[in-house]
Amino acid sequence: MKLPKSFYNWTSIVGTSIAITAFFLIVFFFCVSVLFNQGGSYLGLVIYIVLPIVMIIGMLLIPIGMIIQIRRRNKQLFISEGMKWPKVDLNDQKHRNAFTLFVIVSFIFLFLSSIGSYEAFVYSESNQFCGTLCHSVMEPEYTTYQKSAHARVACVECHVGEGADWFVRSKLSGLYQVYAVTTNNFPRPIPTPIANLRPAQETCEHCHWPEKFYSKRTKFQRNFLTDKNNTEWNITQLMKIGPDHHTQQLSEGIHWHINPDIKIEFMSADDKNEFIQWVKYTNLKTGEVHIYEDMMMEPDSTFYADAKLRTMDCMDCHNRPSHVYLSPPDYIDEYLAAGKIDKSLPFIKMAAMEALKDSYFTKDSANLMIAQKVKEYYATNHPDIAKDKADDILTSIEKIKEAYHQNSFPEMRVKWDVYPNHKGHLESNGCFRCHDNYHSTKDGRVISKDCNLCHIITEQGKPDSLQHALYGKQLEFKHPIDIGTDWKDYNCTDCHAYLYP
Ligand code: HEC
Ligand code: HEC
Ligand code: HEC
Ligand code: HEC
Ligand code: HEC
Ligand code: HEC
């Protein structure tokens, strides 16, 4: 088949070969990925983004080559008459061939590219793409996500909204992120709160909504102490999430804050909302208003000038619905409870805590140091155990490392205290940011720290001597090791945030 003379030039021919090769590679890789269900995120990147770009470049080279060719041939004419558009004459066999070819190829191209761009869209919204492509950057989030209650909820359901504006916004910020990763110019750790995360109304409330009734929930927790027997200490709590009907009064429970008739606003001195100094409660039905100020750290005029007002929503308690980084005592307890670390090995919790006290800066150095410190701990403090149980100690070391890598990510500088969890009060102040008995209105109404406000303890103690509460009653908290009344007089964080810095 003959084509116009201008087609026969190196640029156009090279362009054609590039386009055809890219096209067949796309088809080939596509078949591989479909037939063998293989390839992972990198193949997706190649099929839907890299090769199509190469193909388009190839196709653009064709007309570019032709134009250069025409210009070169008609140089003389150009000088005398100026630029002229080429004449397309369908009576000419060559022109007709070129025209038919152009129409057919364009048609196939448009058809395929509509499928391709849809696939590229689906691919760029996939968990694979978000979670594994820039592996080391997203490793902390992806690892913890896979263990969370939301492991089947796509990243984009929480992180990207619906509609064209969110689409454009997320792809633009995505482009910037690709640039940041390729130039190795991104923050470690990734800062939170994420400035452009969608409001909770558009994310969480798609699937969970405030009007939905949540009843109380039993929370059962197994802790292990750092003594010879790794003594187990259990706590069962009834979390008062939903309303509680008494004969006298109605108490609404924890989700009272998101009751649609109520608005809680607050201001904090820092952008992580760790130090909340001013809280305002408005009852939208009755118009009742209370303003609480922190008596321990009284807000002054510079505070009011700088602080931003925020209305409380799900995220102010559930800021870690998907990426939960546990602290060393918590993840070692988890492993002991699950039997992954043998709890009959004397002092293993203590040894693990000794090894996990320090911060490590790479995975390799963590592996090395954890092994070394556990061995060292036994060798210096319990040489007999070190000798008799050498194999058990080695097995446990492997598990301690494994637990560490599920929760600490030294390359990204991520661990439990970098992203404090606001739901609770043990290792970061969470609820006690407001509920500390020191946030008070002018007339002395405080945000309560009463231990039975949010939960009641129904069981506590060692498994063989567990204390039980009578039905509907609660136990007074007993701290697992004797610290007198310190647990009442101080915040839990005053010790627990510093046990394993
Ligand atoms: C259930 C909703 C949800 C899902 C699903 C989810 N995230 Fe998140 N993500 C959040 C919230 C909430 C934050 C914390 C926001 C804040 O504190 O400002 C967050 C924070 C992050 C951060 C910031 C650093 C950090 O650890 O806090 C990154 C990065 C991130 N998510 C990536 C991902 C990736 C990748 C996926 C999918 C593999 C994913 N997220 C799935 C809700 C979600
Ligand atoms: C696409 C639907 C979806 C979205 C969006 C979603 N969730 Fe969930 N959520 C679920 C499912 C499914 C479960 C699992 C229920 C179970 O395990 O019983 C769950 C469980 C939970 C739980 C209880 C389990 C736990 O971790 O303690 C909490 C709390 C929760 N979600 C909060 C949130 C918050 C906060 C957001 C917004 C950042 C959110 N969810 C967004 C579907 C969703
Ligand atoms: C004042 C803090 C706070 C706010 C605000 C809040 N929650 Fe909760 N929520 C809790 C606590 C505490 C629990 C009990 C957690 C537990 O036992 O682990 C809980 C439990 C839940 C559960 C699990 C219920 C179950 O039965 O397992 C879901 C789902 C949930 N919240 C969703 C939401 C959503 C959606 C919002 C926003 C509309 C929201 N929460 C706002 C503190 C809060
Ligand atoms: C931004 C401040 C703030 C934070 C953070 C906060 N609360 Fe509250 N909470 C309040 C205020 C204000 C009240 C009403 C106090 C009053 O009665 O004067 C309240 C009341 C309550 C009540 C009593 C509701 C009723 O039935 O009257 C419960 C239960 C509660 N909060 C649980 C929690 C839990 C659990 C957390 C942490 C996950 C938490 N709160 C975090 C501000 C806060
Ligand atoms: C404002 C609400 C609130 C108040 C007041 C409160 N707690 Fe809690 N408490 C929580 C929440 C929320 C959690 C975390 C539940 C979770 O992790 O799902 C928690 C967790 C706990 C736990 C389990 C610790 C762990 O390892 O996670 C204990 C023990 C406990 N509280 C004791 C107390 C004691 C003692 C007091 C009184 C000094 C108290 N709480 C006051 C809301 C409260
Ligand atoms: C004076 C310091 C101090 C204060 C205050 C304190 N603790 Fe502890 N707590 C400790 C020490 C030390 C341990 C023992 C750690 C070990 O043996 O592993 C411990 C252990 C625990 C454990 C069992 C093991 C674990 O690490 O999970 C729980 C549960 C606990 N504390 C809850 C609380 C709660 C809830 C509060 C606040 C109401 C609180 N503590 C206040 C010092 C303190």
Coordinates of C-alpha atoms and ligand atoms in Angstrom, one line a residue, residues 251-254 256-257 264 266 276 279 292 312 317 422-423 431 433-435 445-447 453-454, ligand 4:
S251 CA -27.1 9.7 79.9
E252 CA -26.0 9.6 76.3
G253 CA -22.6 8.0 76.5
I254 CA -19.6 8.6 74.4
W256 CA -23.1 12.2 72.7
H257 CA -20.5 14.5 71.1
I264 CA -18.8 20.9 70.4
F266 CA -12.6 23.7 70.5
I276 CA -7.0 21.8 73.9
V279 CA -14.1 24.2 74.5
Y292 CA -14.8 25.7 79.3
M312 CA -15.6 18.2 66.8
C317 CA -11.5 10.6 68.6
H422 CA -7.0 10.1 70.5
K423 CA -9.3 7.3 71.4
C431 CA -10.1 11.9 75.9
R433 CA -7.3 16.5 76.5
C434 CA -10.6 17.8 77.7
H435 CA -11.8 15.3 80.3
R445 CA -18.9 23.2 85.6
V446 CA -16.0 20.8 84.6
I447 CA -15.5 18.2 81.8
L453 CA -18.3 8.2 82.8
C454 CA -17.1 6.5 79.6
Ligands
HEC4 C1 -12.8 18.7 72.7 C2 -13.1 18.3 74.1 C3 -13.5 16.9 74.3 C4 -12.9 15.7 74.0 C5 -11.5 15.5 73.3 C6 -13.7 14.6 74.5 N1 -14.8 15.1 75.1 FE1 -16.2 14.0 76.0 N2 -17.3 15.8 76.5 C7 -16.8 17.0 76.2 C8 -17.8 18.0 76.8 C9 -17.7 19.5 76.7 C10 -18.8 17.2 77.5 C11 -19.9 17.8 78.3 C12 -19.5 18.1 79.7 C13 -20.6 18.7 80.6 O1 -21.5 17.9 80.8 O2 -20.5 19.8 80.9 C14 -18.4 15.8 77.3 C15 -19.1 14.8 77.8 C16 -18.8 13.4 77.6 C17 -19.6 12.3 78.1 C18 -20.9 12.5 78.9 C19 -22.1 12.5 77.9 C20 -23.4 12.5 78.5 O3 -24.1 11.6 78.4 O4 -23.7 13.6 79.1 C21 -18.9 11.2 77.8 C22 -19.4 9.8 78.0 C23 -17.7 11.6 77.1 N3 -17.7 12.9 77.0 C24 -16.8 10.7 76.5 C25 -15.6 11.0 75.9 C26 -14.6 10.1 75.4 C27 -14.7 8.6 75.5 C28 -13.7 10.9 74.8 C29 -12.4 10.4 74.1 C30 -12.5 9.3 73.1 C31 -14.0 12.2 74.9 N4 -15.2 12.3 75.5 C32 -13.3 13.3 74.4 C33 -15.7 17.4 75.5 C34 -14.8 16.5 75.0

